[in-house]
XYZ file of C-alpha atoms in Angstrom:
392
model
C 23.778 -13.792 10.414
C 26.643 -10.820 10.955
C 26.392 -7.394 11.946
C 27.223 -6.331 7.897
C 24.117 -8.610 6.785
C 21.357 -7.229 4.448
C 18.012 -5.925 6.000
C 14.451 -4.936 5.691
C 11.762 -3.530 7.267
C 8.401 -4.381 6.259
C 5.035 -2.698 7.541
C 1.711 -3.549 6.311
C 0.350 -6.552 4.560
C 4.028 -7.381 4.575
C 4.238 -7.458 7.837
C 0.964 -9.475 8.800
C 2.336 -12.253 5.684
C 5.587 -12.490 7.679
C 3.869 -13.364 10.868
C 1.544 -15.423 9.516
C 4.750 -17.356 8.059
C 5.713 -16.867 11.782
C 3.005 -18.542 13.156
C 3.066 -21.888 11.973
C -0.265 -22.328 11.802
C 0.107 -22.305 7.570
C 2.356 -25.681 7.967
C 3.011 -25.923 4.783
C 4.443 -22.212 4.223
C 8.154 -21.957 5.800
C 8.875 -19.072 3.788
C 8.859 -17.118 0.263
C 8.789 -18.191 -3.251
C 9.424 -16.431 -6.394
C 6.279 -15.259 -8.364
C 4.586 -18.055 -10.206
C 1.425 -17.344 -12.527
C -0.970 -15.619 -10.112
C -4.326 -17.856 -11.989
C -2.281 -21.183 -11.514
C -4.149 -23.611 -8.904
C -1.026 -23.428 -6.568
C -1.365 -23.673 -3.014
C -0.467 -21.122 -0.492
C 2.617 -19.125 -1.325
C 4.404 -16.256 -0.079
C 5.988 -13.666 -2.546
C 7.890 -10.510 -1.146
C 10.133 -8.042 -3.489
C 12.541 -5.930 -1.722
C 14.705 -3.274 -2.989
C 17.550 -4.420 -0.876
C 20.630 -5.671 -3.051
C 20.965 -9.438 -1.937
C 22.529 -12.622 -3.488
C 21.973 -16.356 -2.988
C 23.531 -17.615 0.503
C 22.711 -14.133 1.964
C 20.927 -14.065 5.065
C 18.273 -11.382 5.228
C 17.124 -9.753 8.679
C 14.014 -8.668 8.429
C 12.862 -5.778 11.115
C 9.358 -4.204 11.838
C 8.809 -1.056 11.693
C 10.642 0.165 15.038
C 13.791 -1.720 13.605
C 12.993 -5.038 16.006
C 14.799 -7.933 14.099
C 11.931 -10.468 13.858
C 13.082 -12.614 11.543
C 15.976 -13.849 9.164
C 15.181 -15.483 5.768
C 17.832 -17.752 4.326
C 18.086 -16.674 0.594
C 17.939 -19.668 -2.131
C 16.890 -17.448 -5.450
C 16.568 -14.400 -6.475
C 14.918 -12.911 -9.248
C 15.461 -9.075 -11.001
C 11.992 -7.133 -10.597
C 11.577 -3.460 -11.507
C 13.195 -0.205 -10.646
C 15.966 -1.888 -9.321
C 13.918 -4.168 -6.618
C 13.894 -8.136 -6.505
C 11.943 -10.947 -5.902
C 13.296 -13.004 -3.314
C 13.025 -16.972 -2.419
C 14.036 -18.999 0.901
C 12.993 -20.217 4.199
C 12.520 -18.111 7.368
C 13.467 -18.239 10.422
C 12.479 -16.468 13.752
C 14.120 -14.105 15.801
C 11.776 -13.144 18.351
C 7.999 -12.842 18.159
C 6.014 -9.501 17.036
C 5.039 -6.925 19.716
C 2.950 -4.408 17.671
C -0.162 -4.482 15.336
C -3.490 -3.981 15.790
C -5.681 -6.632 17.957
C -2.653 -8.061 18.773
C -4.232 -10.409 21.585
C -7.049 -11.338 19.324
C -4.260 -13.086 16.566
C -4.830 -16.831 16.852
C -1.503 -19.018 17.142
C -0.624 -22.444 16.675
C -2.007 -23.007 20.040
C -5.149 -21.760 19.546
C -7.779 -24.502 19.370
C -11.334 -24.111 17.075
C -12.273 -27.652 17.738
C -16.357 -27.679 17.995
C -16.490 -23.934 16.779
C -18.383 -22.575 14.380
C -16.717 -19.900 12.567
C -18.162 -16.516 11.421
C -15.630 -14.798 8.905
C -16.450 -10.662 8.784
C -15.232 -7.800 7.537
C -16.409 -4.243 6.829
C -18.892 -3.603 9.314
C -20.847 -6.249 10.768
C -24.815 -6.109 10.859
C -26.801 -7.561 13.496
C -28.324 -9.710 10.658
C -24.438 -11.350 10.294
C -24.247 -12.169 14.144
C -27.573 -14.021 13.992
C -26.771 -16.017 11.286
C -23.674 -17.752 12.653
C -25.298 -17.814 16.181
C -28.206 -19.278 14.372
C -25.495 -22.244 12.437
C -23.968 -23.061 15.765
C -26.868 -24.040 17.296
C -26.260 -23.554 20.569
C -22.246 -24.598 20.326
C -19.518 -22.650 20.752
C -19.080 -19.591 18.091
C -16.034 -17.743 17.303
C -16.283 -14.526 15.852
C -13.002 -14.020 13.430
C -12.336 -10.059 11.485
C -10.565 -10.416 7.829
C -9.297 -6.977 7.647
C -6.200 -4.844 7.042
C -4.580 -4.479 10.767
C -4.026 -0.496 10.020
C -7.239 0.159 9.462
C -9.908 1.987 11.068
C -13.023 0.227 8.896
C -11.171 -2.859 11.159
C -11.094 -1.430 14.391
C -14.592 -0.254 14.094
C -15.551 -3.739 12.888
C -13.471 -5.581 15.635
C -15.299 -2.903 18.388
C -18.585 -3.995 16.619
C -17.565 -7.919 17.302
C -16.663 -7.543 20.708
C -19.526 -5.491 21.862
C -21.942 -8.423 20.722
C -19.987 -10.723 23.012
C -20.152 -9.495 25.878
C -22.631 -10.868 27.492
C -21.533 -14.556 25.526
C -19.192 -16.809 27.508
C -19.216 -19.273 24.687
C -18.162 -16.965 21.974
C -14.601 -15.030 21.187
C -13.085 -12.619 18.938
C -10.452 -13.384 16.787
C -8.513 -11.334 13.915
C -6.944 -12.301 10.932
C -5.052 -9.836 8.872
C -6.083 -9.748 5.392
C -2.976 -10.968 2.881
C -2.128 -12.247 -0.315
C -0.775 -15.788 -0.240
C -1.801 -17.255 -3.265
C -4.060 -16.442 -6.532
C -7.044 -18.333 -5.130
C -6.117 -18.651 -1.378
C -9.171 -17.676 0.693
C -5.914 -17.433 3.806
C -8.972 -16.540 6.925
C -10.661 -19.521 5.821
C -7.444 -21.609 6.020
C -6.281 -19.851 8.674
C -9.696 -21.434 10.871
C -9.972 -24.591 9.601
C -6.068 -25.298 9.973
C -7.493 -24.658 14.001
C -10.206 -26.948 13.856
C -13.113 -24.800 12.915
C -16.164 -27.539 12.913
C -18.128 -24.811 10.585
C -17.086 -21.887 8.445
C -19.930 -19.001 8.006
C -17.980 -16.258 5.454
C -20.534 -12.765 6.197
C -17.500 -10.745 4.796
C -18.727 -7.743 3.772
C -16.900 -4.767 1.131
C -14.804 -2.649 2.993
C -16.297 0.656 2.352
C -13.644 3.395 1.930
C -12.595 6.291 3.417
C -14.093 9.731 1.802
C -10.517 10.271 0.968
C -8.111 10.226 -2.336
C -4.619 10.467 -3.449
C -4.069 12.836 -6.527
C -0.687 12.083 -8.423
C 0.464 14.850 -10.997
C 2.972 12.902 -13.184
C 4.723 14.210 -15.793
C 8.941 15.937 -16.843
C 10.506 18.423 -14.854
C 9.353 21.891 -15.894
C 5.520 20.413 -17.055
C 3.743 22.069 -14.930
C 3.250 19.388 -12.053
C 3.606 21.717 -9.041
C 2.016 24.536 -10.593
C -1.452 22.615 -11.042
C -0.564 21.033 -7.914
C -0.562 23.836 -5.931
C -3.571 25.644 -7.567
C -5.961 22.654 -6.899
C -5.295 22.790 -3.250
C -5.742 26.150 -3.102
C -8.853 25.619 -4.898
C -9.982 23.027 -2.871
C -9.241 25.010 0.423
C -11.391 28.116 -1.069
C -14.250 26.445 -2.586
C -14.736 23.262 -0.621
C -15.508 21.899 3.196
C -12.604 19.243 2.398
C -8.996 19.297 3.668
C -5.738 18.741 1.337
C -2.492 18.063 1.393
C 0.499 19.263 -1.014
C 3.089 16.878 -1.233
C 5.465 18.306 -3.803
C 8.382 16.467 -5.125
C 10.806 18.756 -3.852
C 9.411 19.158 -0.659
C 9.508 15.442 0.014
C 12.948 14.989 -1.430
C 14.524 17.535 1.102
C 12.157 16.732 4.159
C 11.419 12.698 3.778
C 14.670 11.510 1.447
C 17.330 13.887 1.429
C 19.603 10.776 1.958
C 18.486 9.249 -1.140
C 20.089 9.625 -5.160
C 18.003 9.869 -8.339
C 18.807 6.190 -9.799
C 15.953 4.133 -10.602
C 16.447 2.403 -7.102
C 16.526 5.550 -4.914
C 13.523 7.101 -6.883
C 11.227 3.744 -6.376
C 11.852 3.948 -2.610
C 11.118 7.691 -2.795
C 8.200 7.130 -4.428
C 7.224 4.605 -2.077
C 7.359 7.150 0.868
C 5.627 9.692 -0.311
C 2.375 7.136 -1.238
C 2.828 5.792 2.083
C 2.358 9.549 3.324
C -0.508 10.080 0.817
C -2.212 6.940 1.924
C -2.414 7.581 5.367
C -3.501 11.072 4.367
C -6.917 9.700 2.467
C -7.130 7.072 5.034
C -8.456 9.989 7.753
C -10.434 11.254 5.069
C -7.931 14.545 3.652
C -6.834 14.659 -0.277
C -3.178 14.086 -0.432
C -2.337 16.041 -4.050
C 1.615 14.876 -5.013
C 3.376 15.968 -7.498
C 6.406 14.084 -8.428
C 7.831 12.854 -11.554
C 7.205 9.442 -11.107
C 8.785 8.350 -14.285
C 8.717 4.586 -14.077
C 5.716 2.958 -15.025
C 5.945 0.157 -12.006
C 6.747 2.618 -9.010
C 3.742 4.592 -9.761
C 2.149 0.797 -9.433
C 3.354 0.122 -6.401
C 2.218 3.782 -5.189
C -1.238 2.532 -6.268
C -1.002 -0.773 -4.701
C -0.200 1.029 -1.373
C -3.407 3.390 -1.713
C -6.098 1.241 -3.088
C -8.795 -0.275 -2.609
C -9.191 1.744 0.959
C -8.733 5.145 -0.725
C -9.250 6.200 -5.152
C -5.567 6.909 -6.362
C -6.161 8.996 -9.336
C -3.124 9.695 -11.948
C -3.180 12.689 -14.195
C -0.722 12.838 -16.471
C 0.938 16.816 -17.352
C 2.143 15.637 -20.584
C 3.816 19.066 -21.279
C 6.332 18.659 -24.292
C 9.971 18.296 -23.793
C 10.944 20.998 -25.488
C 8.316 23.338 -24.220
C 10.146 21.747 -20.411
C 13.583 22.344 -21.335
C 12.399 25.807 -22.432
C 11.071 26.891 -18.925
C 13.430 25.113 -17.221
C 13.461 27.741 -14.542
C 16.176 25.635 -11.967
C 18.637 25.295 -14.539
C 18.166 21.597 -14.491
C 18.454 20.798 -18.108
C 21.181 23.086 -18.762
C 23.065 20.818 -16.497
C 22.354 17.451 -17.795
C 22.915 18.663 -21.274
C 26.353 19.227 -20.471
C 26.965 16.171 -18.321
C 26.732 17.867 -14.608
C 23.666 15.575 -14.028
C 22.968 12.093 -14.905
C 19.870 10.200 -15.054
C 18.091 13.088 -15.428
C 14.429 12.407 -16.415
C 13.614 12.938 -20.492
C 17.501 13.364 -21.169
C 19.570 10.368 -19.541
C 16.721 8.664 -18.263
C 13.219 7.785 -20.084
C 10.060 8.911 -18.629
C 7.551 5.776 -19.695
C 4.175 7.477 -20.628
C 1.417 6.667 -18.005
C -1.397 3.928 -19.865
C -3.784 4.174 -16.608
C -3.980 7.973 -16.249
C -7.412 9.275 -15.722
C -6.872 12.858 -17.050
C -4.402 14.020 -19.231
C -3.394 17.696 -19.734
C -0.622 19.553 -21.426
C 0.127 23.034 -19.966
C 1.558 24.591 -23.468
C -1.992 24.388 -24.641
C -4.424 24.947 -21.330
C -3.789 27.479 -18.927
C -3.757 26.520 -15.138
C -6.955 28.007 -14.777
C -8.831 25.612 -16.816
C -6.953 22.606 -15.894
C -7.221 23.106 -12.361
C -11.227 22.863 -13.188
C -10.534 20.114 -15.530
C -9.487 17.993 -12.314
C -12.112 19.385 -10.380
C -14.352 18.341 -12.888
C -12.889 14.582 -12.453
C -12.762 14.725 -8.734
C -16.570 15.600 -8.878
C -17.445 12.941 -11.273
C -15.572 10.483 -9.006
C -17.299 11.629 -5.858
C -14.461 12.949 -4.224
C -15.348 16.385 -4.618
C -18.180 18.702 -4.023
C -17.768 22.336 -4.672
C -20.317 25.406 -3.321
C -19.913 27.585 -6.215
């Protein structure tokens, strides 16, 4: 590893896969693998796709969130994804061992011995009903409580609060937490996670994680559709004839206030993206609407902006699918004029496609509706999905 070496920093479910690499309680998972079929019968395996340019023989350093170098994987393959990311395969290493996360002392290690226990996997929010039941399997024996959640949640720490309440009077039972990742098609990883430990009984009283009242609204569509228009107007709505809180997060906002360092190549654009559904997410996570309105061209960034919103909050697309020419027409910024004549490249329905959204849930053209009526025609949606209730 030198001072010029690629890096990384990962956050999330990311994050808790790397430490459970860390951890070696997984023996058999030193590191990440390339994407295999997802329905194949493989064991555990760890996949991660960066958007870091690296080449076989690299070393990658890969930092947490406050830039802390935890870890360095030792790159064997590499494989082209989307949007100028990669999927990336090699063993990892450790730096130096994690300091943040949520129930951070409640993370089992290798050392941390199940032997006798019986185990009671949860998630959601426990009922008393859940708690009997494994008390009632162990008969008596030693009982260890273990959360399955996502570590940034607050359905977990409610759910962890609700665990170690019912303990306290216990000596025989703990608490435990297992972050909730992806490390294979079929891998139940809590349940191998306990048993790797010794677990003399697994009781699984998971329960669906019920989301927050929250949602993330993304206007997609060309420059000059009508994205921040209708944007704008349904948060204004929403703050005039609703009890709910919202939150505009316009593309040009977040370009000069949350990327201003970045370009407009597919690369730059995915990791702008990115940040603004991070934003949005933790937005609808405390229960707000966060309404963005980007272009979003590429058909897997706006993917990965729902991967990073669901299944804790809806992430709703509606497509503005406002003509090009009718666009170019507007163009009130000049913008077209520009990449007509070469001043800008990669610019979105000229040098650069736009790929037409297949999952939108509403789609409206502003040459034909006026914002008045699709404003309500999102309304409309919002109500139907339960995100929404209006007084008038």
């Amino acid at each position: 590893m030198t001072a010029d070496s690629p890096n990384v920093v990962l956050s999330g479910r990311a994050l808790d896969g790397l430490e459970l690499i860390l951890s070696g309680i997984l023996d058999s998972l030193d590191g990440y693998s390339l994407p295999t079929d997802r329905n194949s019968e493989a064991g555990l395996t760890a996949e991660l796709c960066i958007a870091t340019h690296v080449v076989p023989g690299q070393q990658l350093v890969i930092h947490d969130p406050d830039r802390t170098p935890l870890a360095v994987c030792h790159i064997e393959r590499v494989r082209e994804a989307d949007a100028g990311t990669r999927w990336i395969e090699g063993p990892v290493s450790r730096l130096q061992p994690p300091e943040h996360g949520y129930a951070r002392r409640l993370r089992p290690t290798v050392h941390t011995d199940l032997t006798g226990c019986t185990v009671g996997l949860f998630s959601g929010l426990p009922e008393d009903s859940d708690l009997s039941a494994v008390r009632s399997a162990a008969r008596g024996g030693p009982v260890a409580l273990t959360y399955v959640g996502e570590s940034d949640d607050r359905t977990t720490a409610a759910g962890i609060q609700l665990l170690t309440a019912s303990v306290a009077d216990s000596p025989d039972t703990r608490v435990l937490f297992v972050p909730e990742v992806d490390l294979g098609g079929h891998a139940d990883v809590a349940a191998e996670v306990v048993n790797r430990l010794g677990a003399a009984d697994v009781i699984d009283r998971r329960r669906p994680v019920v989301t927050s009242e929250g949602a993330v609204v993304l206007f997609t569509g060309l420059s000059g559709a009508g994205k921040s228009t209708l944007a704008r107007a349904l948060v204004e709505y929403i703050h005039a004839f609703t009890t709910r809180s919202a939150v505009l997060l316009d593309g040009d906002d977040v370009r000069r206030e949350l990327a201003g360092e970045l370009g407009f190549g597919p690369a730059d654009r995915d990791r702008n993206l990115r940040r603004i559904a991070w934003v949005a997410a933790r937005v609808a996570e405390v229960g707000g609407l966060a309404v963005c309105a980007p272009i979003a061209p590429f058909a897997a960034s706006r993917a990965a902006m729902r991967d990073a919103v669901e299944p804790r909050s809806p992430f709703i697309v509606v497509y503005v699918s406002t003509p090009l020419d009718v666009a170019e027409e507007r163009d009130r910024k000049g913008l077209y004029e520009k990449a007509r004549s070469g001043l800008i490249t990669d610019f979105t329905g000229i040098g650069s496609p736009y790929e037409i959204p297949e999952d939108a849930d509403l789609e409206l053209n502003t040459a034909e509706s006026s914002v008045e009526d699709c404003v309500r025609g999102v309304v409309r949606l919002l109500e139907q999905r339960g995100v929404l209730k209006t007084f008038v």
